[in-house]
Structure formats: C-alpha cells, structure tokens
PDB file of C-alpha atoms in Angstrom:
ATOM      1  CA  MET A   1     -51.127  -4.870  16.849  1.00 83.00           C
ATOM      2  CA  HIS A   2     -50.418  -1.043  16.841  1.00 86.00           C
ATOM      3  CA  THR A   3     -51.951  -0.197  20.121  1.00 91.00           C
ATOM      4  CA  THR A   4     -49.999  -3.131  21.972  1.00 93.00           C
ATOM      5  CA  ILE A   5     -47.012  -1.447  20.330  1.00 92.00           C
ATOM      6  CA  ALA A   6     -46.927   1.867  21.493  1.00 94.00           C
ATOM      7  CA  GLU A   7     -47.967   0.502  25.172  1.00 94.00           C
ATOM      8  CA  PHE A   8     -44.907  -2.079  25.282  1.00 94.00           C
ATOM      9  CA  VAL A   9     -42.880   1.067  23.778  1.00 93.00           C
ATOM     10  CA  ALA A  10     -44.595   3.302  26.508  1.00 94.00           C
ATOM     11  CA  ASP A  11     -43.007   0.460  29.568  1.00 93.00           C
ATOM     12  CA  LEU A  12     -40.070   0.687  27.562  1.00 92.00           C
ATOM     13  CA  LYS A  13     -39.534   4.902  28.772  1.00 92.00           C
ATOM     14  CA  LEU A  14     -41.001   3.625  31.894  1.00 91.00           C
ATOM     15  CA  MET A  15     -37.631   1.414  31.978  1.00 90.00           C
ATOM     16  CA  GLY A  16     -35.578   4.058  31.711  1.00 89.00           C
ATOM     17  CA  ARG A  17     -34.545   2.732  28.272  1.00 86.00           C
ATOM     18  CA  GLY A  18     -32.185   4.867  26.109  1.00 87.00           C
ATOM     19  CA  PRO A  19     -34.150   6.647  22.957  1.00 88.00           C
ATOM     20  CA  ARG A  20     -32.067   4.622  19.925  1.00 87.00           C
ATOM     21  CA  THR A  21     -32.439   1.135  22.568  1.00 90.00           C
ATOM     22  CA  ILE A  22     -36.984   1.956  22.533  1.00 91.00           C
ATOM     23  CA  GLU A  23     -36.329   3.258  18.238  1.00 92.00           C
ATOM     24  CA  GLY A  24     -34.859  -0.495  17.200  1.00 91.00           C
ATOM     25  CA  HIS A  25     -37.610  -2.086  19.257  1.00 92.00           C
ATOM     26  CA  GLU A  26     -40.174  -0.428  17.516  1.00 94.00           C
ATOM     27  CA  LEU A  27     -38.305  -0.726  13.673  1.00 93.00           C
ATOM     28  CA  GLU A  28     -38.183  -4.190  13.823  1.00 93.00           C
ATOM     29  CA  LEU A  29     -41.629  -4.837  15.903  1.00 93.00           C
ATOM     30  CA  ARG A  30     -43.820  -2.576  13.319  1.00 94.00           C
ATOM     31  CA  ARG A  31     -41.736  -4.921  10.409  1.00 93.00           C
ATOM     32  CA  LEU A  32     -43.241  -8.269  12.431  1.00 94.00           C
ATOM     33  CA  GLY A  33     -46.675  -6.797  12.227  1.00 93.00           C
ATOM     34  CA  ARG A  34     -46.898  -6.036   8.612  1.00 94.00           C
ATOM     35  CA  TRP A  35     -45.604  -9.466   8.033  1.00 94.00           C
ATOM     36  CA  LEU A  36     -48.119 -10.724  10.357  1.00 94.00           C
ATOM     37  CA  GLU A  37     -51.091  -9.099   8.419  1.00 94.00           C
ATOM     38  CA  GLU A  38     -49.602 -10.076   5.583  1.00 94.00           C
ATOM     39  CA  ASN A  39     -50.108 -13.296   6.497  1.00 94.00           C
ATOM     40  CA  GLY A  40     -53.651 -13.484   8.408  1.00 94.00           C
ATOM     41  CA  LEU A  41     -51.434 -14.036  11.643  1.00 94.00           C
ATOM     42  CA  ALA A  42     -52.214 -13.163  14.717  1.00 94.00           C
ATOM     43  CA  TRP A  43     -49.319 -11.447  17.185  1.00 93.00           C
ATOM     44  CA  ASP A  44     -50.975 -13.020  20.479  1.00 92.00           C
ATOM     45  CA  ALA A  45     -51.645 -15.996  18.596  1.00 93.00           C
ATOM     46  CA  VAL A  46     -48.457 -16.937  16.542  1.00 92.00           C
ATOM     47  CA  THR A  47     -46.775 -20.299  17.171  1.00 93.00           C
ATOM     48  CA  ARG A  48     -42.743 -20.626  17.831  1.00 93.00           C
ATOM     49  CA  ARG A  49     -42.469 -22.045  14.036  1.00 93.00           C
ATOM     50  CA  GLN A  50     -44.334 -19.307  12.389  1.00 93.00           C
ATOM     51  CA  LEU A  51     -42.054 -17.080  14.042  1.00 92.00           C
ATOM     52  CA  GLN A  52     -38.896 -18.919  12.819  1.00 92.00           C
ATOM     53  CA  GLU A  53     -40.470 -18.774   9.214  1.00 93.00           C
ATOM     54  CA  TYR A  54     -40.232 -14.961   9.530  1.00 92.00           C
ATOM     55  CA  ALA A  55     -36.575 -14.907  10.789  1.00 90.00           C
ATOM     56  CA  ARG A  56     -35.130 -17.262   7.974  1.00 91.00           C
ATOM     57  CA  LEU A  57     -36.964 -14.328   5.789  1.00 90.00           C
ATOM     58  CA  ARG A  58     -34.021 -12.204   7.413  1.00 86.00           C
ATOM     59  CA  ALA A  59     -31.200 -14.360   7.586  1.00 85.00           C
ATOM     60  CA  ASP A  60     -29.153 -13.171   4.795  1.00 86.00           C
ATOM     61  CA  LEU A  61     -28.946  -9.821   7.049  1.00 83.00           C
ATOM     62  CA  GLY A  62     -25.624  -8.746   8.393  1.00 84.00           C
ATOM     63  CA  PHE A  63     -25.170  -9.864  11.975  1.00 81.00           C
ATOM     64  CA  SER A  64     -26.114  -6.635  14.336  1.00 84.00           C
ATOM     65  CA  SER A  65     -29.581  -6.861  12.515  1.00 87.00           C
ATOM     66  CA  ARG A  66     -29.554 -10.673  13.323  1.00 88.00           C
ATOM     67  CA  SER A  67     -29.220  -9.957  16.572  1.00 89.00           C
ATOM     68  CA  ASN A  68     -31.342  -6.853  17.139  1.00 89.00           C
ATOM     69  CA  MET A  69     -34.417  -9.137  15.596  1.00 91.00           C
ATOM     70  CA  PHE A  70     -34.155 -11.967  18.175  1.00 91.00           C
ATOM     71  CA  CYS A  71     -33.229  -9.285  20.893  1.00 91.00           C
ATOM     72  CA  SER A  72     -36.412  -7.462  20.251  1.00 92.00           C
ATOM     73  CA  LEU A  73     -38.279 -10.848  19.289  1.00 93.00           C
ATOM     74  CA  ARG A  74     -37.626 -11.656  23.204  1.00 92.00           C
ATOM     75  CA  VAL A  75     -37.734  -8.727  25.242  1.00 93.00           C
ATOM     76  CA  PHE A  76     -41.215  -7.917  23.729  1.00 93.00           C
ATOM     77  CA  TYR A  77     -42.662 -11.208  23.872  1.00 93.00           C
ATOM     78  CA  LYS A  78     -41.272 -11.645  27.146  1.00 94.00           C
ATOM     79  CA  TRP A  79     -42.738  -8.466  28.517  1.00 94.00           C
ATOM     80  CA  ALA A  80     -46.579  -9.515  26.452  1.00 94.00           C
ATOM     81  CA  VAL A  81     -45.786 -12.878  28.621  1.00 95.00           C
ATOM     82  CA  GLU A  82     -45.349 -10.363  32.109  1.00 94.00           C
ATOM     83  CA  GLN A  83     -48.515  -8.657  30.642  1.00 94.00           C
ATOM     84  CA  GLY A  84     -50.824 -11.369  30.364  1.00 94.00           C
ATOM     85  CA  TYR A  85     -51.367 -11.277  26.926  1.00 94.00           C
ATOM     86  CA  VAL A  86     -50.084 -14.701  25.907  1.00 93.00           C
ATOM     87  CA  ALA A  87     -49.008 -17.637  28.703  1.00 93.00           C
ATOM     88  CA  LEU A  88     -45.910 -18.643  26.585  1.00 92.00           C
ATOM     89  CA  SER A  89     -42.579 -17.003  24.858  1.00 93.00           C
ATOM     90  CA  PRO A  90     -42.800 -17.781  21.117  1.00 92.00           C
ATOM     91  CA  ALA A  91     -38.699 -16.622  21.134  1.00 91.00           C
ATOM     92  CA  ALA A  92     -37.816 -17.624  24.587  1.00 89.00           C
ATOM     93  CA  GLY A  93     -34.977 -19.881  23.202  1.00 84.00           C
ATOM     94  CA  PHE A  94     -33.722 -17.687  19.795  1.00 86.00           C
ATOM     95  CA  LYS A  95     -30.496 -17.490  20.442  1.00 83.00           C
ATOM     96  CA  THR A  96     -28.438 -14.266  19.625  1.00 78.00           C
ATOM     97  CA  PRO A  97     -26.213 -15.311  16.467  1.00 76.00           C
ATOM     98  CA  VAL A  98     -22.253 -16.189  17.231  1.00 74.00           C
ATOM     99  CA  LYS A  99     -20.801 -13.130  16.669  1.00 70.00           C
ATOM    100  CA  PRO A 100     -17.767 -13.917  13.980  1.00 67.00           C
ATOM    101  CA  LYS A 101     -14.337 -12.829  15.111  1.00 67.00           C
ATOM    102  CA  PRO A 102     -12.493 -10.764  12.870  1.00 63.00           C
ATOM    103  CA  VAL A 103      -8.825 -11.031  12.721  1.00 62.00           C
ATOM    104  CA  PRO A 104      -7.006  -8.277  14.449  1.00 64.00           C
ATOM    105  CA  ARG A 105      -4.967  -5.477  12.012  1.00 79.00           C
ATOM    106  CA  ALA A 106      -1.523  -5.222  13.347  1.00 83.00           C
ATOM    107  CA  LEU A 107       1.159  -2.757  11.553  1.00 88.00           C
ATOM    108  CA  ASN A 108       3.605  -4.548   9.455  1.00 87.00           C
ATOM    109  CA  ARG A 109       6.744  -3.726   9.535  1.00 88.00           C
ATOM    110  CA  PRO A 110       7.032  -0.976   6.720  1.00 92.00           C
ATOM    111  CA  GLN A 111       3.816   0.714   8.990  1.00 93.00           C
ATOM    112  CA  VAL A 112       5.426   0.532  11.977  1.00 92.00           C
ATOM    113  CA  ARG A 113       9.308   2.100  10.745  1.00 93.00           C
ATOM    114  CA  THR A 114       6.672   4.720   9.291  1.00 94.00           C
ATOM    115  CA  LEU A 115       4.713   5.227  12.212  1.00 94.00           C
ATOM    116  CA  VAL A 116       8.268   5.709  14.951  1.00 93.00           C
ATOM    117  CA  GLN A 117      10.005   7.355  12.358  1.00 93.00           C
ATOM    118  CA  TYR A 118       6.859  10.657  12.378  1.00 94.00           C
ATOM    119  CA  LEU A 119       6.927  10.795  16.254  1.00 93.00           C
ATOM    120  CA  ASP A 120      10.312  10.693  16.550  1.00 91.00           C
ATOM    121  CA  GLU A 121      10.655  13.434  13.869  1.00 91.00           C
ATOM    122  CA  LEU A 122       7.440  15.103  15.678  1.00 86.00           C
ATOM    123  CA  GLY A 123       8.909  14.572  18.994  1.00 83.00           C
ATOM    124  CA  ALA A 124      12.248  16.150  18.352  1.00 86.00           C
ATOM    125  CA  ALA A 125      10.754  19.462  16.660  1.00 81.00           C
ATOM    126  CA  GLY A 126       7.339  20.172  18.482  1.00 75.00           C
ATOM    127  CA  GLY A 127       6.437  21.335  21.975  1.00 88.00           C
ATOM    128  CA  ARG A 128       4.988  19.555  24.908  1.00 92.00           C
ATOM    129  CA  ARG A 129       2.481  18.675  23.470  1.00 93.00           C
ATOM    130  CA  ALA A 130       3.950  16.663  20.431  1.00 94.00           C
ATOM    131  CA  VAL A 131       6.734  14.923  22.848  1.00 94.00           C
ATOM    132  CA  ARG A 132       3.820  13.546  24.962  1.00 95.00           C
ATOM    133  CA  ASP A 133       1.887  11.729  21.739  1.00 95.00           C
ATOM    134  CA  ARG A 134       4.813  10.731  20.772  1.00 95.00           C
ATOM    135  CA  ALA A 135       5.352   8.873  24.460  1.00 95.00           C
ATOM    136  CA  LEU A 136       1.491   8.180  24.244  1.00 96.00           C
ATOM    137  CA  LEU A 137       1.268   6.557  21.178  1.00 95.00           C
ATOM    138  CA  LEU A 138       4.889   4.369  21.725  1.00 94.00           C
ATOM    139  CA  THR A 139       3.834   3.320  25.158  1.00 94.00           C
ATOM    140  CA  ALA A 140       0.633   1.808  22.887  1.00 93.00           C
ATOM    141  CA  LEU A 141       2.927   0.224  20.572  1.00 90.00           C
ATOM    142  CA  TYR A 142       5.305  -1.365  23.294  1.00 89.00           C
ATOM    143  CA  ALA A 143       2.854  -1.972  25.929  1.00 87.00           C
ATOM    144  CA  GLY A 144       0.167  -2.771  24.354  1.00 86.00           C
ATOM    145  CA  LEU A 145      -2.183  -1.068  26.633  1.00 89.00           C
ATOM    146  CA  ARG A 146      -5.708  -0.282  26.123  1.00 87.00           C
ATOM    147  CA  ALA A 147      -6.876   3.121  25.477  1.00 91.00           C
ATOM    148  CA  ALA A 148      -8.682   3.448  28.911  1.00 90.00           C
ATOM    149  CA  GLU A 149      -5.150   2.055  30.716  1.00 90.00           C
ATOM    150  CA  LEU A 150      -3.103   4.911  28.513  1.00 93.00           C
ATOM    151  CA  ALA A 151      -5.452   7.526  30.098  1.00 93.00           C
ATOM    152  CA  ALA A 152      -5.864   6.113  33.599  1.00 92.00           C
ATOM    153  CA  LEU A 153      -1.900   5.182  33.746  1.00 93.00           C
ATOM    154  CA  ARG A 154      -0.065   7.722  36.790  1.00 94.00           C
ATOM    155  CA  TRP A 155       3.554   8.042  37.230  1.00 95.00           C
ATOM    156  CA  PRO A 156       3.402   5.831  40.975  1.00 95.00           C
ATOM    157  CA  ALA A 157       2.246   2.968  38.311  1.00 93.00           C
ATOM    158  CA  VAL A 158       5.438   3.330  36.012  1.00 93.00           C
ATOM    159  CA  ASP A 159       8.265   2.049  37.505  1.00 93.00           C
ATOM    160  CA  LEU A 160      11.157   3.216  34.901  1.00 93.00           C
ATOM    161  CA  ALA A 161      14.382   2.253  37.766  1.00 92.00           C
ATOM    162  CA  GLU A 162      12.883  -1.674  37.140  1.00 90.00           C
ATOM    163  CA  GLY A 163      10.874  -1.053  34.446  1.00 90.00           C
ATOM    164  CA  VAL A 164       7.938  -1.980  35.227  1.00 88.00           C
ATOM    165  CA  ILE A 165       4.081  -1.012  34.163  1.00 89.00           C
ATOM    166  CA  THR A 166       1.673  -1.572  36.586  1.00 88.00           C
ATOM    167  CA  ILE A 167      -1.868  -2.406  36.161  1.00 85.00           C
ATOM    168  CA  ARG A 168      -3.994  -2.520  38.733  1.00 81.00           C
ATOM    169  CA  LEU A 169      -7.477  -2.937  37.313  1.00 68.00           C
ATOM    170  CA  SER A 170      -7.981  -3.803  33.945  1.00 60.00           C
ATOM    171  CA  LYS A 171     -11.108  -3.905  31.966  1.00 57.00           C
ATOM    172  CA  MET A 172     -10.964  -8.045  32.834  1.00 56.00           C
ATOM    173  CA  ASN A 173     -11.607  -6.804  36.457  1.00 58.00           C
ATOM    174  CA  HIS A 174      -7.716  -7.645  37.351  1.00 71.00           C
ATOM    175  CA  GLY A 175      -4.508  -6.352  37.472  1.00 74.00           C
ATOM    176  CA  ARG A 176      -1.079  -6.953  35.596  1.00 83.00           C
ATOM    177  CA  SER A 177       1.756  -5.870  35.081  1.00 81.00           C
ATOM    178  CA  VAL A 178       3.711  -5.053  32.038  1.00 85.00           C
ATOM    179  CA  PRO A 179       7.079  -5.008  31.486  1.00 85.00           C
ATOM    180  CA  ILE A 180       8.979  -1.614  29.897  1.00 88.00           C
ATOM    181  CA  HIS A 181      11.097  -1.931  27.067  1.00 88.00           C
ATOM    182  CA  PRO A 182      14.240  -0.239  27.277  1.00 90.00           C
ATOM    183  CA  ALA A 183      13.511   2.054  24.342  1.00 91.00           C
ATOM    184  CA  LEU A 184      10.740   2.370  25.962  1.00 91.00           C
ATOM    185  CA  ALA A 185      11.425   3.417  29.114  1.00 93.00           C
ATOM    186  CA  GLU A 186      14.394   6.211  27.116  1.00 93.00           C
ATOM    187  CA  VAL A 187      11.210   7.915  26.122  1.00 93.00           C
ATOM    188  CA  LEU A 188       8.897   7.593  29.465  1.00 95.00           C
ATOM    189  CA  THR A 189      11.991   9.292  30.957  1.00 95.00           C
ATOM    190  CA  SER A 190      12.508  12.017  28.314  1.00 94.00           C
ATOM    191  CA  TRP A 191       8.596  12.923  28.318  1.00 94.00           C
ATOM    192  CA  ARG A 192       8.828  12.629  32.722  1.00 95.00           C
ATOM    193  CA  GLU A 193      11.661  15.496  32.662  1.00 94.00           C
ATOM    194  CA  VAL A 194       9.304  17.366  29.893  1.00 93.00           C
ATOM    195  CA  GLN A 195       6.412  17.066  31.359  1.00 93.00           C
ATOM    196  CA  GLY A 196       7.800  18.272  34.608  1.00 91.00           C
ATOM    197  CA  GLY A 197       4.889  17.445  36.610  1.00 86.00           C
ATOM    198  CA  ALA A 198       4.451  16.315  40.262  1.00 90.00           C
ATOM    199  CA  ALA A 199       4.769  12.557  41.581  1.00 89.00           C
ATOM    200  CA  GLY A 200       1.117  11.310  41.314  1.00 92.00           C
ATOM    201  CA  TRP A 201      -0.028  13.337  38.184  1.00 94.00           C
ATOM    202  CA  PRO A 202      -1.413  11.084  35.018  1.00 95.00           C
ATOM    203  CA  VAL A 203       1.338  10.270  32.987  1.00 94.00           C
ATOM    204  CA  PHE A 204       0.528  11.733  29.628  1.00 95.00           C
ATOM    205  CA  SER A 205      -1.570  14.909  31.764  1.00 94.00           C
ATOM    206  CA  LEU A 206      -0.322  18.288  30.839  1.00 92.00           C
ATOM    207  CA  ASP A 207      -1.018  19.560  33.355  1.00 91.00           C
ATOM    208  CA  GLY A 208      -2.207  17.385  35.906  1.00 89.00           C
ATOM    209  CA  GLU A 209      -5.702  16.889  35.103  1.00 90.00           C
ATOM    210  CA  GLY A 210      -7.458  14.449  34.238  1.00 86.00           C
ATOM    211  CA  PHE A 211      -6.698  12.661  30.503  1.00 87.00           C
ATOM    212  CA  ASN A 212     -10.273  11.359  29.188  1.00 89.00           C
ATOM    213  CA  PRO A 213      -9.920   7.976  26.807  1.00 89.00           C
ATOM    214  CA  ASN A 214     -11.690   9.797  24.186  1.00 92.00           C
ATOM    215  CA  ARG A 215      -8.502  11.785  23.842  1.00 94.00           C
ATOM    216  CA  VAL A 216      -6.523   8.505  23.046  1.00 94.00           C
ATOM    217  CA  GLY A 217      -8.090   7.802  20.320  1.00 94.00           C
ATOM    218  CA  LYS A 218      -8.157  11.270  18.885  1.00 96.00           C
ATOM    219  CA  ILE A 219      -4.292  11.707  19.255  1.00 96.00           C
ATOM    220  CA  ALA A 220      -4.448   7.945  17.772  1.00 95.00           C
ATOM    221  CA  ARG A 221      -6.457   9.712  14.177  1.00 95.00           C
ATOM    222  CA  ARG A 222      -4.451  12.797  14.340  1.00 95.00           C
ATOM    223  CA  VAL A 223      -1.404  11.295  13.928  1.00 95.00           C
ATOM    224  CA  SER A 224      -2.387   8.443  11.783  1.00 95.00           C
ATOM    225  CA  GLU A 225      -4.220  11.097   9.179  1.00 96.00           C
ATOM    226  CA  ILE A 226      -0.692  13.108   9.351  1.00 94.00           C
ATOM    227  CA  CYS A 227       1.797  10.055   9.062  1.00 94.00           C
ATOM    228  CA  GLY A 228       0.285   8.899   6.149  1.00 94.00           C
ATOM    229  CA  VAL A 229      -0.570   5.039   8.207  1.00 94.00           C
ATOM    230  CA  LYS A 230      -3.968   3.789   8.797  1.00 94.00           C
ATOM    231  CA  PHE A 231      -4.009   3.529  12.504  1.00 94.00           C
ATOM    232  CA  THR A 232      -6.154   3.537  15.354  1.00 92.00           C
ATOM    233  CA  ALA A 233      -5.663   3.186  19.752  1.00 92.00           C
ATOM    234  CA  HIS A 234      -6.400  -0.546  19.671  1.00 89.00           C
ATOM    235  CA  THR A 235      -4.481  -0.910  16.044  1.00 91.00           C
ATOM    236  CA  LEU A 236      -1.056  -0.175  18.379  1.00 92.00           C
ATOM    237  CA  ARG A 237      -2.489  -2.688  20.252  1.00 87.00           C
ATOM    238  CA  HIS A 238      -2.862  -5.627  18.397  1.00 85.00           C
ATOM    239  CA  SER A 239       0.357  -4.923  16.734  1.00 87.00           C
ATOM    240  CA  PHE A 240       2.353  -5.261  19.611  1.00 85.00           C
ATOM    241  CA  ALA A 241       0.396  -8.653  20.175  1.00 82.00           C
ATOM    242  CA  THR A 242       1.183  -9.908  17.269  1.00 81.00           C
ATOM    243  CA  TRP A 243       4.310  -8.625  17.024  1.00 81.00           C
ATOM    244  CA  ALA A 244       5.295  -9.681  21.223  1.00 79.00           C
ATOM    245  CA  LEU A 245       4.129 -13.479  19.448  1.00 74.00           C
ATOM    246  CA  ARG A 246       6.201 -13.376  16.476  1.00 74.00           C
ATOM    247  CA  GLY A 247       9.135 -12.783  18.554  1.00 68.00           C
ATOM    248  CA  SER A 248       8.634 -14.870  21.248  1.00 65.00           C
ATOM    249  CA  GLY A 249       6.852 -17.655  20.524  1.00 64.00           C
ATOM    250  CA  ASN A 250       5.537 -17.272  24.362  1.00 64.00           C
ATOM    251  CA  LEU A 251       1.378 -17.322  24.125  1.00 62.00           C
ATOM    252  CA  TYR A 252       1.080 -17.414  27.656  1.00 61.00           C
ATOM    253  CA  ALA A 253       3.096 -14.607  28.780  1.00 65.00           C
ATOM    254  CA  VAL A 254       1.676 -11.867  25.613  1.00 67.00           C
ATOM    255  CA  SER A 255      -1.697 -12.871  27.279  1.00 72.00           C
ATOM    256  CA  LYS A 256      -0.085 -11.896  30.734  1.00 67.00           C
ATOM    257  CA  MET A 257       0.786  -9.168  29.027  1.00 70.00           C
ATOM    258  CA  LEU A 258      -2.327  -8.156  27.449  1.00 69.00           C
ATOM    259  CA  GLY A 259      -4.651  -9.005  30.709  1.00 69.00           C
ATOM    260  CA  HIS A 260      -6.156 -11.297  28.625  1.00 63.00           C
ATOM    261  CA  SER A 261      -8.741 -14.014  30.592  1.00 59.00           C
ATOM    262  CA  GLN A 262      -7.835 -16.772  29.271  1.00 61.00           C
ATOM    263  CA  VAL A 263      -5.063 -17.927  26.733  1.00 59.00           C
ATOM    264  CA  ALA A 264      -7.889 -18.552  24.016  1.00 57.00           C
ATOM    265  CA  GLN A 265      -8.375 -14.480  24.047  1.00 59.00           C
ATOM    266  CA  THR A 266      -4.560 -14.234  22.547  1.00 56.00           C
ATOM    267  CA  GLU A 267      -4.576 -16.791  19.848  1.00 56.00           C
ATOM    268  CA  ILE A 268      -6.512 -14.744  17.448  1.00 59.00           C
ATOM    269  CA  TYR A 269      -3.283 -13.094  17.291  1.00 59.00           C
ATOM    270  CA  LEU A 270      -1.775 -16.375  15.948  1.00 58.00           C
ATOM    271  CA  SER A 271      -3.538 -16.605  12.612  1.00 56.00           C
ATOM    272  CA  ALA A 272      -2.453 -12.344  12.304  1.00 52.00           C
ATOM    273  CA  ALA A 273       0.967 -13.409  12.071  1.00 51.00           C
ATOM    274  CA  VAL A 274       0.713 -14.544   8.527  1.00 51.00           C
ATOM    275  CA  ASP A 275       4.691 -13.823   7.753  1.00 54.00           C
ATOM    276  CA  ASP A 276       5.617 -17.345  10.223  1.00 53.00           C
ATOM    277  CA  LEU A 277       2.818 -18.979   8.094  1.00 48.00           C
ATOM    278  CA  ARG A 278       4.713 -18.127   5.546  1.00 55.00           C
ATOM    279  CA  ASP A 279       7.561 -19.205   6.688  1.00 56.00           C
ATOM    280  CA  ALA A 280       6.525 -22.606   8.374  1.00 53.00           C
ATOM    281  CA  LEU A 281       4.705 -22.806   4.313  1.00 54.00           C
ATOM    282  CA  GLY A 282       8.148 -22.241   3.056  1.00 57.00           C
ATOM    283  CA  ARG A 283      10.103 -25.727   5.336  1.00 59.00           C
ATOM    284  CA  LEU A 284       7.411 -27.776   2.926  1.00 60.00           C
ATOM    285  CA  PRO A 285      10.403 -29.522  -0.276  1.00 60.00           C
ATOM    286  CA  GLY A 286       8.771 -28.890  -3.093  1.00 62.00           C
ATOM    287  CA  ILE A 287       7.075 -31.160  -5.057  1.00 63.00           C
ATOM    288  CA  GLY A 288       9.605 -33.022  -6.159  1.00 63.00           C
ATOM    289  CA  GLY A 289      12.111 -32.873  -3.473  1.00 62.00           C
ATOM    290  CA  TRP A 290       9.859 -35.240  -0.929  1.00 61.00           C
TER     291      TRP A 290
END
C-alpha cells in the first residue's frame, strides 16, 4: 500500500491541495495500512464491513479525528476508483459525524460591568487608538456584529440620525439592518469626531486605510488580558444575542439582527440564558405547595 499512498499524495499535490491536508490524509492512510497488514488484509480488496471494523476501533476519538478519518477514507477510495484500482469504494457511504453544538459562552452581568468600566477608563485616558478600541468593542457588544462585519463597516452604512447600521452583505450572503442602541449612538458619534476622517472611511480605521478582521480579534485579546475578563470578539456577539433575547424574548427579531438565515440558528442562545431558566424554575411551587 505504501507505493499507492505515495501515488495518491503526488496526485493531491498536482490538484493543489494544501500541505496540511495532504499530510493529514497521508498519516491516516498509513495508519490504515498498518491495521490492514496486521490483519492480513489488502487495501484494494477490503470490504465495507472490514473498513467499518477499523473505524469502530477509533470510535472514542474526538470529533475532529473521526471526521478526518472518514474524509481520508472517502477521498482515497474515490481516487482509487478513478484510477481503476478498485471497482467500487468501500468508504463511499461513510458519513462525517455530526458535530456537537456547544452552548455559546456569553458574558454575565458582572463581567460586562467590568469590561464597560475598563473601556470607559480607556476612552477617557487614552488617545485616538484607545477611543477607537472602546467604540469597536462596544459596537460588537451592542450590535452583535461579526469581526469581519466590524472590519468592513464604513460610515455611509452607519446612519446615526435614524439609528441604523446597514450590513449590505453578511456571512450568510444577504444584508440586514441593525438598530443602534442610544448609548452606542453616543459612543459612535464621539468616536467619529475624534477620528476626523472622510465620510467614506472605514468606521474603525485610524488613517482611512482598510481594516483587517484579524485586528478586531487582536484588540479584543489585548483588552481581555488587561481588564481580566476572558472574552473574544465573538464572545461579545454571543453576549449581545443572549442579553437581547433575555430582555425581549423576541426570537425572530434577535435572529434578524444577528443575520441568521434561520431562526433555528438563534435558538441555541435560549439555552445560554440560564438565569431565565432558573427564574422559570423558581415559579414552580415547593414540594408541599402543590
């Protein structure tokens, strides 16, 4: 099988696959090759049932490892069919495991209070960069924008008079309008005066040049380390969703503000509002109060 793997890897390189992808496939196939050799099986005669037996040995691995295994088997045997080495792929019906959906981590009220207090101090004592960082993170918290949306946002899309941010094209390939909280409107108005740029500038640029989404994450990490509240730029989006749902109970409206294509995508934030669940639980009568 070693020669066949080498041929497969060479063809992956010809197709322009990335080095890490190729390395992952090669490692997985060499692992399969050792198992086949130990069990006296030939790679080009192995059955689907025998391949399933191999996969079951790795059932306790994490999601990524299991997904990579199934992907490598499917890609390799599909290639083997195209090359005429086997008539049918024994891995054709293997499906990628369903990835578990973790509950989004949102900041609680004391954490938000600590973060906002630090940002206020930062904006009061710092220069243009500090004021910009405050406006950026508060926009993430009060509007729920993604890092890429924050980076791409330009002033023509921010209507402070009407109180609306327009996202013309989102991750889900459609636009949306996000209302601006009055407190955020004051922050953005102050920042615009400090920025002093042209009307078409990126909102969070210091010099009018483009704003890289990676910089949003770096700013969030730096502030997180200093203020002691563990969060990322995406945590602020989660916090917006959780607190907006907690305050309004309007799943549809929050879904639209987040730019989700389906309301079901927003429902996960319902499970994040543990305090609401605890309040609902508290409405049950005591053991002797029924």
